[in-house]
XYZ file of C-alpha atoms in Angstrom:
595
model
C 2.749 -77.936 -33.259
C 3.579 -74.601 -34.946
C 4.529 -76.419 -38.169
C 1.324 -78.430 -38.089
C -0.680 -75.257 -37.502
C 1.143 -73.630 -40.416
C 0.186 -76.549 -42.688
C -3.451 -76.190 -41.665
C -3.321 -72.464 -42.461
C -1.816 -73.132 -45.897
C -4.493 -75.774 -46.609
C -7.295 -73.396 -45.575
C -5.858 -70.540 -47.651
C -5.517 -72.845 -50.664
C -9.122 -73.970 -50.293
C -10.352 -70.356 -50.257
C -8.255 -69.515 -53.350
C -9.655 -72.564 -55.098
C -13.190 -71.402 -54.472
C -12.294 -67.946 -55.761
C -10.755 -69.368 -58.911
C -13.937 -71.363 -59.489
C -16.033 -68.159 -59.588
C -13.618 -65.826 -61.315
C -10.883 -67.998 -62.835
C -12.910 -71.098 -63.737
C -10.675 -74.148 -63.649
C -12.455 -75.801 -66.575
C -12.226 -72.687 -68.785
C -10.292 -72.839 -72.059
C -7.987 -69.850 -71.733
C -6.716 -67.785 -74.675
C -9.503 -69.067 -76.941
C -10.837 -65.516 -77.307
C -8.951 -62.554 -78.778
C -9.910 -59.334 -76.950
C -9.105 -55.777 -78.093
C -9.735 -52.552 -76.179
C -10.238 -49.199 -77.961
C -9.721 -46.003 -75.960
C -12.017 -42.994 -76.055
C -12.701 -39.801 -74.107
C -15.914 -41.075 -72.521
C -15.834 -44.855 -72.828
C -13.797 -47.945 -73.681
C -14.962 -50.278 -76.427
C -14.348 -54.016 -76.047
C -14.279 -56.115 -79.200
C -13.622 -59.840 -78.995
C -13.193 -62.534 -81.597
C -14.029 -66.143 -80.828
C -13.945 -69.276 -82.914
C -16.980 -69.889 -85.130
C -17.304 -73.312 -83.520
C -18.259 -71.756 -80.170
C -22.036 -71.566 -79.851
C -22.188 -68.923 -77.170
C -25.171 -68.643 -74.848
C -23.894 -66.156 -72.301
C -21.057 -63.627 -72.221
C -19.424 -62.330 -69.049
C -17.224 -59.241 -68.894
C -14.683 -58.947 -66.054
C -12.803 -55.749 -65.180
C -10.295 -54.558 -62.636
C -8.974 -51.073 -61.889
C -5.196 -50.935 -62.048
C -2.734 -53.834 -62.087
C -3.197 -54.573 -58.387
C -6.992 -54.504 -58.399
C -9.344 -57.487 -58.240
C -11.398 -58.624 -61.215
C -15.120 -58.017 -60.855
C -18.017 -59.060 -63.045
C -19.317 -55.911 -64.758
C -21.608 -57.399 -67.425
C -23.538 -60.631 -67.840
C -25.037 -60.669 -71.329
C -27.308 -63.087 -73.094
C -25.924 -63.699 -76.581
C -29.213 -62.654 -78.186
C -28.771 -59.195 -76.652
C -25.102 -58.699 -77.490
C -24.012 -56.370 -80.273
C -21.594 -58.090 -82.648
C -19.287 -59.283 -79.851
C -18.881 -55.773 -78.475
C -19.335 -54.102 -75.159
C -19.150 -50.384 -74.411
C -17.923 -49.600 -70.919
C -19.017 -46.042 -70.169
C -18.579 -46.291 -66.378
C -14.817 -45.644 -66.463
C -13.041 -42.815 -64.693
C -10.168 -40.646 -65.886
C -6.516 -41.438 -65.024
C -7.243 -45.124 -64.333
C -6.021 -48.030 -66.416
C -8.596 -50.793 -66.714
C -7.890 -54.467 -67.383
C -10.456 -56.815 -68.935
C -11.085 -60.370 -69.868
C -14.138 -62.022 -71.449
C -15.757 -65.339 -70.658
C -18.145 -67.139 -73.034
C -20.416 -69.943 -71.844
C -21.921 -72.225 -74.486
C -25.126 -74.265 -74.296
C -23.287 -77.275 -72.799
C -21.766 -75.230 -70.002
C -18.285 -75.106 -71.565
C -16.394 -71.948 -70.738
C -14.021 -70.065 -73.035
C -12.149 -66.931 -72.077
C -9.567 -64.425 -73.131
C -6.174 -64.150 -71.411
C -6.680 -63.191 -67.782
C -2.996 -63.453 -66.821
C -1.976 -60.867 -69.414
C -5.341 -59.138 -69.811
C -6.114 -56.496 -72.394
C -6.257 -52.972 -71.004
C -7.241 -49.424 -71.865
C -7.750 -45.978 -70.378
C -9.856 -42.944 -71.142
C -8.203 -40.397 -73.399
C -8.133 -36.699 -72.626
C -11.731 -35.467 -72.377
C -12.860 -32.779 -74.819
C -13.045 -29.183 -73.668
C -16.625 -28.824 -74.923
C -19.684 -30.937 -74.256
C -19.996 -33.626 -76.915
C -23.164 -33.790 -78.981
C -24.617 -37.274 -79.164
C -25.192 -38.918 -82.548
C -26.977 -42.173 -83.266
C -24.608 -43.373 -85.974
C -21.807 -42.324 -88.283
C -24.227 -41.316 -91.053
C -25.905 -38.792 -88.755
C -22.505 -37.326 -87.887
C -21.502 -37.385 -91.563
C -24.534 -35.354 -92.605
C -23.913 -32.844 -89.807
C -20.351 -32.290 -91.020
C -21.647 -31.914 -94.582
C -24.161 -29.299 -93.457
C -21.461 -27.312 -91.688
C -19.265 -27.546 -94.783
C -22.075 -26.213 -96.983
C -22.782 -23.395 -94.538
C -19.095 -22.449 -94.488
C -19.119 -22.209 -98.290
C -22.450 -20.328 -98.270
C -22.341 -18.061 -95.191
C -25.479 -16.224 -96.310
C -27.504 -19.427 -96.560
C -30.207 -20.357 -94.073
C -29.237 -23.421 -92.029
C -32.827 -24.701 -92.139
C -32.623 -24.737 -95.932
C -29.331 -26.637 -95.822
C -30.808 -29.070 -93.319
C -33.797 -29.725 -95.600
C -31.558 -30.341 -98.626
C -29.260 -32.801 -96.862
C -32.273 -34.628 -95.437
C -33.005 -35.713 -99.005
C -29.843 -37.828 -98.948
C -31.588 -40.189 -96.553
C -34.756 -40.448 -98.650
C -35.439 -43.053 -101.292
C -35.076 -41.867 -104.870
C -33.224 -38.916 -106.329
C -35.566 -37.473 -108.959
C -38.044 -34.604 -109.014
C -40.534 -36.696 -107.034
C -38.044 -36.902 -104.172
C -37.893 -33.099 -104.066
C -41.669 -32.661 -104.289
C -42.445 -35.236 -101.599
C -39.778 -34.309 -99.058
C -38.556 -30.748 -99.547
C -40.438 -27.810 -97.941
C -41.802 -25.755 -100.796
C -41.123 -22.468 -98.973
C -37.376 -23.201 -99.047
C -37.137 -23.385 -102.840
C -35.623 -19.943 -103.397
C -33.143 -20.451 -100.582
C -31.988 -23.754 -102.099
C -31.192 -22.300 -105.511
C -27.875 -20.671 -104.566
C -26.728 -23.843 -102.816
C -27.728 -26.356 -105.481
C -26.920 -24.274 -108.553
C -23.488 -23.058 -107.395
C -21.150 -24.599 -109.950
C -17.976 -23.242 -108.360
C -18.158 -25.105 -105.061
C -17.525 -28.810 -104.629
C -18.820 -29.837 -101.217
C -17.156 -33.245 -101.607
C -13.585 -32.096 -102.225
C -10.382 -33.891 -101.258
C -10.236 -32.149 -97.880
C -13.654 -33.422 -96.821
C -12.186 -36.414 -94.937
C -9.803 -34.158 -92.999
C -12.742 -32.814 -91.016
C -13.393 -36.261 -89.555
C -9.986 -36.779 -87.946
C -11.055 -34.969 -84.774
C -14.387 -36.794 -84.725
C -13.035 -40.334 -84.826
C -11.586 -40.353 -81.330
C -14.642 -38.551 -79.948
C -17.363 -40.715 -81.495
C -15.993 -43.995 -82.845
C -16.643 -45.982 -79.645
C -20.105 -44.472 -79.413
C -20.953 -46.077 -82.767
C -19.454 -49.465 -81.740
C -16.920 -49.241 -84.578
C -13.311 -50.383 -84.716
C -10.781 -48.078 -86.449
C -10.861 -50.113 -89.675
C -14.667 -50.205 -89.641
C -14.776 -46.450 -89.095
C -12.604 -45.868 -92.175
C -14.631 -48.271 -94.302
C -18.037 -46.917 -93.270
C -16.898 -43.322 -93.645
C -15.705 -44.034 -97.182
C -18.986 -45.764 -98.068
C -20.992 -42.833 -96.697
C -18.898 -40.417 -98.728
C -19.370 -42.332 -101.993
C -23.106 -42.768 -101.430
C -23.720 -39.137 -100.425
C -21.661 -37.742 -103.303
C -23.498 -39.805 -105.919
C -26.898 -39.015 -104.393
C -26.069 -35.308 -104.162
C -25.303 -34.961 -107.862
C -28.389 -36.982 -108.847
C -30.526 -34.655 -106.747
C -28.749 -31.688 -108.248
C -29.556 -32.931 -111.754
C -33.267 -33.232 -110.922
C -33.496 -29.833 -109.220
C -34.325 -28.043 -112.480
C -37.283 -30.373 -113.082
C -38.453 -29.725 -109.534
C -38.267 -25.955 -110.059
C -40.308 -26.263 -113.247
C -42.993 -28.269 -111.464
C -43.287 -25.772 -108.627
C -43.072 -22.883 -111.089
C -46.038 -24.249 -113.022
C -48.277 -24.234 -109.944
C -50.581 -21.333 -109.128
C -49.623 -19.135 -106.195
C -51.984 -21.205 -104.040
C -53.942 -24.389 -104.729
C -56.213 -26.849 -102.950
C -54.254 -29.537 -101.154
C -56.893 -31.339 -99.110
C -60.499 -31.373 -97.968
C -62.555 -33.033 -95.273
C -66.301 -33.343 -94.700
C -68.450 -34.732 -91.927
C -66.159 -33.981 -88.998
C -67.438 -31.628 -86.287
C -70.336 -30.559 -88.584
C -68.151 -28.585 -90.929
C -66.299 -28.716 -94.204
C -62.644 -27.756 -94.254
C -60.377 -26.982 -97.172
C -56.622 -26.866 -96.855
C -54.807 -24.529 -99.227
C -51.113 -24.875 -99.949
C -49.279 -21.606 -100.547
C -46.639 -21.673 -103.267
C -45.796 -17.984 -103.691
C -46.405 -15.763 -100.659
C -45.448 -12.533 -102.381
C -47.729 -12.978 -105.389
C -50.597 -14.276 -103.278
C -50.774 -11.092 -101.206
C -51.387 -9.156 -104.429
C -54.210 -11.363 -105.662
C -57.909 -11.724 -104.965
C -58.733 -15.219 -103.719
C -62.112 -16.827 -103.098
C -63.703 -20.240 -102.696
C -66.965 -20.953 -104.495
C -69.753 -23.500 -104.855
C -72.165 -22.716 -107.682
C -73.341 -19.156 -106.958
C -72.045 -19.055 -103.392
C -68.561 -17.811 -102.628
C -66.297 -17.022 -99.710
C -63.751 -14.242 -99.903
C -60.458 -15.430 -98.470
C -58.381 -12.738 -96.796
C -54.957 -14.326 -96.550
C -53.134 -11.247 -95.318
C -53.654 -12.211 -91.662
C -53.325 -15.946 -92.163
C -49.992 -16.482 -93.847
C -47.415 -15.921 -91.124
C -44.971 -18.057 -93.163
C -47.287 -21.077 -92.970
C -47.597 -23.006 -96.205
C -50.849 -24.817 -95.383
C -53.904 -22.726 -94.504
C -57.244 -24.144 -93.332
C -60.521 -22.544 -94.430
C -64.003 -23.574 -93.261
C -66.819 -23.739 -95.820
C -70.579 -24.340 -95.456
C -71.386 -27.935 -94.520
C -73.785 -28.402 -97.464
C -71.104 -27.815 -100.109
C -70.240 -31.024 -101.966
C -67.327 -29.494 -103.870
C -65.299 -26.313 -103.784
C -63.583 -24.263 -106.456
C -60.575 -22.040 -105.873
C -60.584 -18.785 -107.808
C -57.720 -16.336 -108.144
C -58.576 -12.963 -109.632
C -61.935 -14.426 -110.757
C -60.268 -17.254 -112.686
C -60.859 -20.837 -111.560
C -57.489 -22.476 -110.866
C -58.426 -25.558 -108.849
C -61.249 -27.718 -107.568
C -61.776 -30.589 -105.169
C -64.797 -32.712 -104.255
C -65.805 -33.212 -100.660
C -66.289 -36.866 -99.768
C -68.549 -37.470 -96.803
C -66.763 -38.692 -93.657
C -63.413 -38.702 -95.462
C -60.228 -36.710 -95.097
C -58.747 -36.584 -98.583
C -55.652 -35.107 -100.181
C -54.969 -34.310 -103.829
C -51.609 -35.217 -105.392
C -49.979 -33.330 -108.252
C -50.963 -36.296 -110.435
C -54.599 -35.331 -109.679
C -55.159 -38.424 -107.540
C -57.325 -38.352 -104.420
C -55.963 -40.285 -101.442
C -56.992 -40.669 -97.819
C -54.799 -39.054 -95.188
C -54.903 -37.373 -91.786
C -51.699 -35.467 -92.535
C -51.957 -33.657 -95.876
C -48.703 -32.711 -97.555
C -47.440 -31.921 -101.016
C -46.720 -35.100 -102.939
C -46.214 -35.971 -106.570
C -48.394 -39.068 -106.618
C -50.102 -41.702 -104.510
C -48.295 -44.580 -102.809
C -46.415 -46.555 -105.430
C -47.954 -49.905 -106.384
C -47.299 -52.456 -109.100
C -50.954 -52.322 -110.162
C -52.931 -49.096 -110.424
C -56.219 -47.631 -111.626
C -55.513 -46.597 -115.213
C -58.869 -45.628 -116.727
C -62.564 -45.514 -115.840
C -65.891 -44.357 -117.232
C -68.840 -43.634 -114.944
C -72.402 -43.143 -116.185
C -74.724 -41.946 -113.383
C -77.852 -42.423 -115.502
C -77.334 -46.170 -115.989
C -75.190 -46.646 -112.847
C -72.635 -48.428 -115.039
C -68.924 -48.124 -114.406
C -66.103 -49.542 -116.504
C -62.732 -49.758 -114.786
C -59.303 -50.596 -116.153
C -56.284 -51.481 -114.041
C -52.760 -51.742 -115.410
C -49.270 -52.707 -114.304
C -46.642 -55.423 -114.278
C -47.928 -57.888 -111.707
C -45.444 -59.888 -109.619
C -47.958 -61.709 -107.461
C -46.650 -60.220 -104.206
C -49.839 -58.308 -103.389
C -53.574 -58.576 -103.971
C -55.842 -55.703 -104.965
C -59.567 -54.994 -104.796
C -61.978 -52.316 -105.969
C -64.894 -51.342 -103.761
C -67.883 -49.026 -104.038
C -69.014 -47.397 -100.788
C -66.987 -49.955 -98.846
C -68.464 -53.001 -100.608
C -66.039 -55.059 -102.686
C -67.087 -55.331 -106.342
C -63.885 -56.654 -107.943
C -61.128 -58.812 -106.498
C -58.451 -58.541 -109.160
C -57.493 -61.920 -110.554
C -54.147 -61.340 -112.262
C -51.450 -63.726 -113.384
C -47.839 -62.779 -112.612
C -46.118 -61.540 -115.759
C -43.080 -59.627 -116.931
C -45.277 -57.779 -119.425
C -47.563 -54.819 -118.946
C -51.148 -55.949 -118.371
C -54.387 -54.060 -119.009
C -57.442 -55.621 -117.365
C -60.888 -54.024 -117.500
C -64.354 -54.901 -116.299
C -67.821 -53.312 -116.381
C -70.210 -53.279 -113.437
C -73.881 -52.420 -113.244
C -74.308 -50.984 -109.786
C -77.451 -50.702 -107.713
C -76.707 -47.437 -105.994
C -78.637 -44.650 -104.381
C -78.594 -42.135 -107.209
C -79.585 -39.362 -104.822
C -76.146 -39.321 -103.217
C -72.562 -39.301 -104.425
C -70.822 -42.670 -104.250
C -67.149 -43.471 -103.682
C -64.950 -45.955 -105.497
C -61.763 -47.099 -103.756
C -58.742 -48.940 -105.087
C -57.222 -50.967 -102.241
C -54.330 -53.261 -101.520
C -55.053 -56.318 -99.418
C -53.196 -56.852 -96.165
C -52.975 -59.641 -93.639
C -55.958 -61.055 -91.732
C -58.369 -59.998 -94.476
C -57.593 -56.298 -93.992
C -57.092 -53.756 -96.753
C -55.558 -50.304 -97.207
C -56.870 -47.613 -99.512
C -54.494 -46.446 -102.256
C -56.834 -44.114 -104.118
C -60.433 -42.894 -103.980
C -62.709 -41.599 -106.743
C -65.956 -39.746 -106.139
C -68.719 -40.882 -108.509
C -70.933 -37.876 -109.027
C -74.704 -38.334 -109.153
C -74.962 -35.391 -111.541
C -72.440 -36.001 -114.324
C -70.574 -38.750 -116.105
C -66.832 -39.067 -115.641
C -64.337 -40.313 -118.226
C -60.747 -40.221 -116.991
C -57.541 -41.960 -117.904
C -53.890 -41.682 -117.050
C -51.787 -40.251 -119.834
C -49.280 -41.723 -120.399
C -50.164 -44.953 -118.614
C -49.549 -44.664 -114.879
C -49.016 -40.886 -114.936
C -51.395 -38.037 -114.070
C -55.170 -38.306 -114.491
C -56.699 -36.473 -117.434
C -60.178 -36.221 -118.821
C -60.615 -38.355 -121.919
C -63.092 -38.071 -124.773
C -62.375 -41.578 -126.044
C -61.799 -44.758 -124.072
C -59.109 -47.378 -124.686
C -60.040 -50.063 -122.190
C -57.774 -53.110 -122.373
C -54.919 -51.345 -124.165
C -52.450 -48.493 -123.817
C -54.033 -45.102 -123.370
C -51.435 -43.621 -125.669
C -52.618 -45.874 -128.486
C -55.837 -43.927 -128.990
C -53.968 -40.670 -128.882
C -51.589 -41.789 -131.610
C -53.836 -44.082 -133.613
C -53.217 -41.900 -136.616
C -49.572 -41.958 -137.661
C -47.696 -38.808 -136.690
C -46.694 -38.302 -140.326
C -50.376 -37.487 -141.039
C -50.483 -34.568 -138.600
C -49.534 -31.933 -141.230
C -52.546 -33.105 -143.282
C -54.824 -31.831 -140.513
C -53.004 -28.858 -139.009
C -49.658 -27.147 -138.494
C -49.063 -25.961 -134.917
C -46.353 -23.306 -134.768
C -44.085 -22.523 -131.840
C -45.468 -19.689 -129.753
C -43.862 -16.275 -130.191
C -42.085 -14.900 -128.297
C -40.656 -17.844 -126.388
C -39.556 -17.522 -123.633
C -41.950 -14.671 -122.796
C -42.623 -12.499 -119.754
C -46.352 -11.780 -119.963
C -47.966 -12.257 -123.392
C -47.325 -14.729 -126.173
C -49.111 -15.720 -129.391
C -50.169 -19.261 -130.302
C -50.811 -19.881 -134.004
C -51.819 -22.815 -136.179
C -52.952 -23.566 -139.710
C -55.987 -25.839 -140.007
C -55.806 -27.678 -143.323
C -59.192 -29.388 -143.073
C -62.482 -28.620 -141.379
C -62.312 -30.187 -137.932
C -63.579 -30.165 -134.378
C -60.885 -28.550 -132.265
C -59.837 -28.269 -128.665
C -57.029 -25.854 -127.801
C -55.787 -25.430 -124.253
C -52.762 -24.604 -122.095
C -51.536 -26.906 -119.319
C -48.807 -26.718 -116.726
C -45.988 -29.260 -116.378
C -48.216 -31.596 -114.331
C -51.006 -31.654 -116.943
C -53.307 -29.288 -115.031
C -55.361 -27.213 -117.519
C -54.786 -23.475 -117.043
C -56.602 -21.892 -119.995
C -59.083 -23.275 -122.527
C -59.306 -21.404 -125.828
C -61.602 -23.909 -127.480
C -63.416 -26.991 -126.203
C -64.559 -29.316 -129.012
C -65.721 -26.485 -131.288
C -66.047 -26.756 -135.052
C -63.566 -24.748 -137.147
C -63.298 -24.288 -140.881
C -59.879 -24.673 -142.489
C -57.785 -21.544 -142.235
C -55.189 -19.686 -140.143
C -55.836 -19.025 -136.460
C -54.026 -17.183 -133.672
C -54.697 -16.832 -129.959
C -52.964 -14.539 -127.480
C -52.205 -15.900 -124.025
C -51.577 -13.656 -121.039
C -49.796 -15.522 -118.230
C -49.431 -12.724 -115.681
C -51.685 -14.453 -113.161
C -49.651 -17.658 -113.328
C -46.326 -18.620 -111.846
C -43.058 -18.682 -113.746
C -42.377 -22.059 -115.300
C -42.870 -24.458 -118.172
C -46.271 -24.706 -119.889
C -47.645 -26.647 -122.837
C -50.179 -25.593 -125.445
C -52.047 -28.479 -127.012
C -54.310 -28.839 -130.013
C -56.735 -31.748 -130.365
C -58.266 -32.119 -133.828
C -61.016 -34.559 -134.838
C -62.130 -35.303 -138.383
C -65.075 -37.567 -139.160
C -63.998 -41.164 -139.554
C -60.664 -40.739 -137.768
C -59.467 -40.804 -134.200
C -58.496 -37.485 -132.706
C -54.956 -36.205 -133.272
C -53.134 -34.390 -130.487
C -49.980 -32.309 -130.719
C -48.294 -30.155 -128.051
C -45.490 -27.650 -127.857
C -43.598 -26.392 -124.826
C -43.305 -22.747 -123.861
C -41.456 -21.017 -121.051
C -42.894 -18.180 -119.000
C -40.312 -15.948 -117.294
C -41.354 -12.957 -115.225
């Protein structure tokens, strides 16, 4: 009877164990078909498993037990679509405990595959750090932080905010002067000079990798990286950052020249028709010089004195309200006009350094509008006849569609054929507009569901004609006296062979050059001609006009230019000569103003 009872007990115990093995140790599972590795860390254990490519997994189950004598428990049940590259981060572990794991994969047919549960993989938390760990999203974020600390160590007098702004550029697209202009705070320029221009310090020396040894154990699991992946990604980050750094360093001088050519303050943006007011946003370039200058905003005979002494407070963008009936505003510094912007009703607009007007709610310094394969390249507006001729240019790939509208109504849906060559397409429109108001032309890119997004806006004045083109093609807007619709803008400028220039005039280099306040510009005019002579900054913005299409007899001429009211930087003086029967001839020379 005792023996029989004993047999019954064994049978019952075996049945219970069988049920348990069905839930935890599935009898139909293919064991050892998954290779599981555990990577230790101070706060978590990283599981990484490798399964055959033939397994079409649908669900992944993670089992864990505490210590060799513990019982396996299901700790994660993951849909394959939500898994991260066959990895699982277990951050619920406790110190001084060894954890054992195995992984089960269920495919779409219900087949089960699992790692070795008899000799399961194991791991334990390493010694926790003495200080609280900072959390990073990825290795690149950690990499940049280490780089910043390295730069600060080499430049103890540097401002960390300046270092932070410089290294942020490594994550931005591009590495030229535009990248600096669009992404670097203008008020940090002086602070960046010592860091960027220091030729004696190599921030990417041989010991740079040594700094990461202590970080690997602390953060590798957090980034879901294996040791070999950590090494590979760290090396790739190093190569990328080093190359990008030196490209940015090479373009820093161009960026300085651009900023140096700007006035101490200029108009960045304007808005009209919101809350019954006009608002102008000024961007401050040079705080120190601005406090010594007289600044006002004007509209015809009206003007507003701008007292910036109580407004600066280290802010670079300052908002000024103007009368609601103003349709444009001029910025004057020491009674000299340095900038202007048109108000556009019910629009918030921003002006780029390429003299483009774009729509935005968040004005900021930028070199040019949003990049596009097709752009507005030239236009002529006649308010008397309400005729407008528009030229677009670019190398069209066919990926996007573009339209031109007047006051929101589409007038031209651009019909372009994809080509590897530069295209110039122009068209003339006779518009039926209300000549009593200013109208707005917009260049837009088409989106999905018949939507569109504005790339650039142009105000068509009711009072004066406008003739503008980009020079060279695709660059900054400039006023033009002659149109070249359907062809390169540079063609008209160089229609006369450059070898003929001495037959019209000889433009000498200014003297002295570089100069610190005054310089002399001289030229010999060999024939009677209509001349324009002016000075521009590096972005093409006209600073001083000596002559505007005035007739001159042949002879020798000199003009003195005082640059004290302008910022240090590169400037150009340009002569434009026209002789009857010939296209105008333009020639420029560069000069450098150093205070």
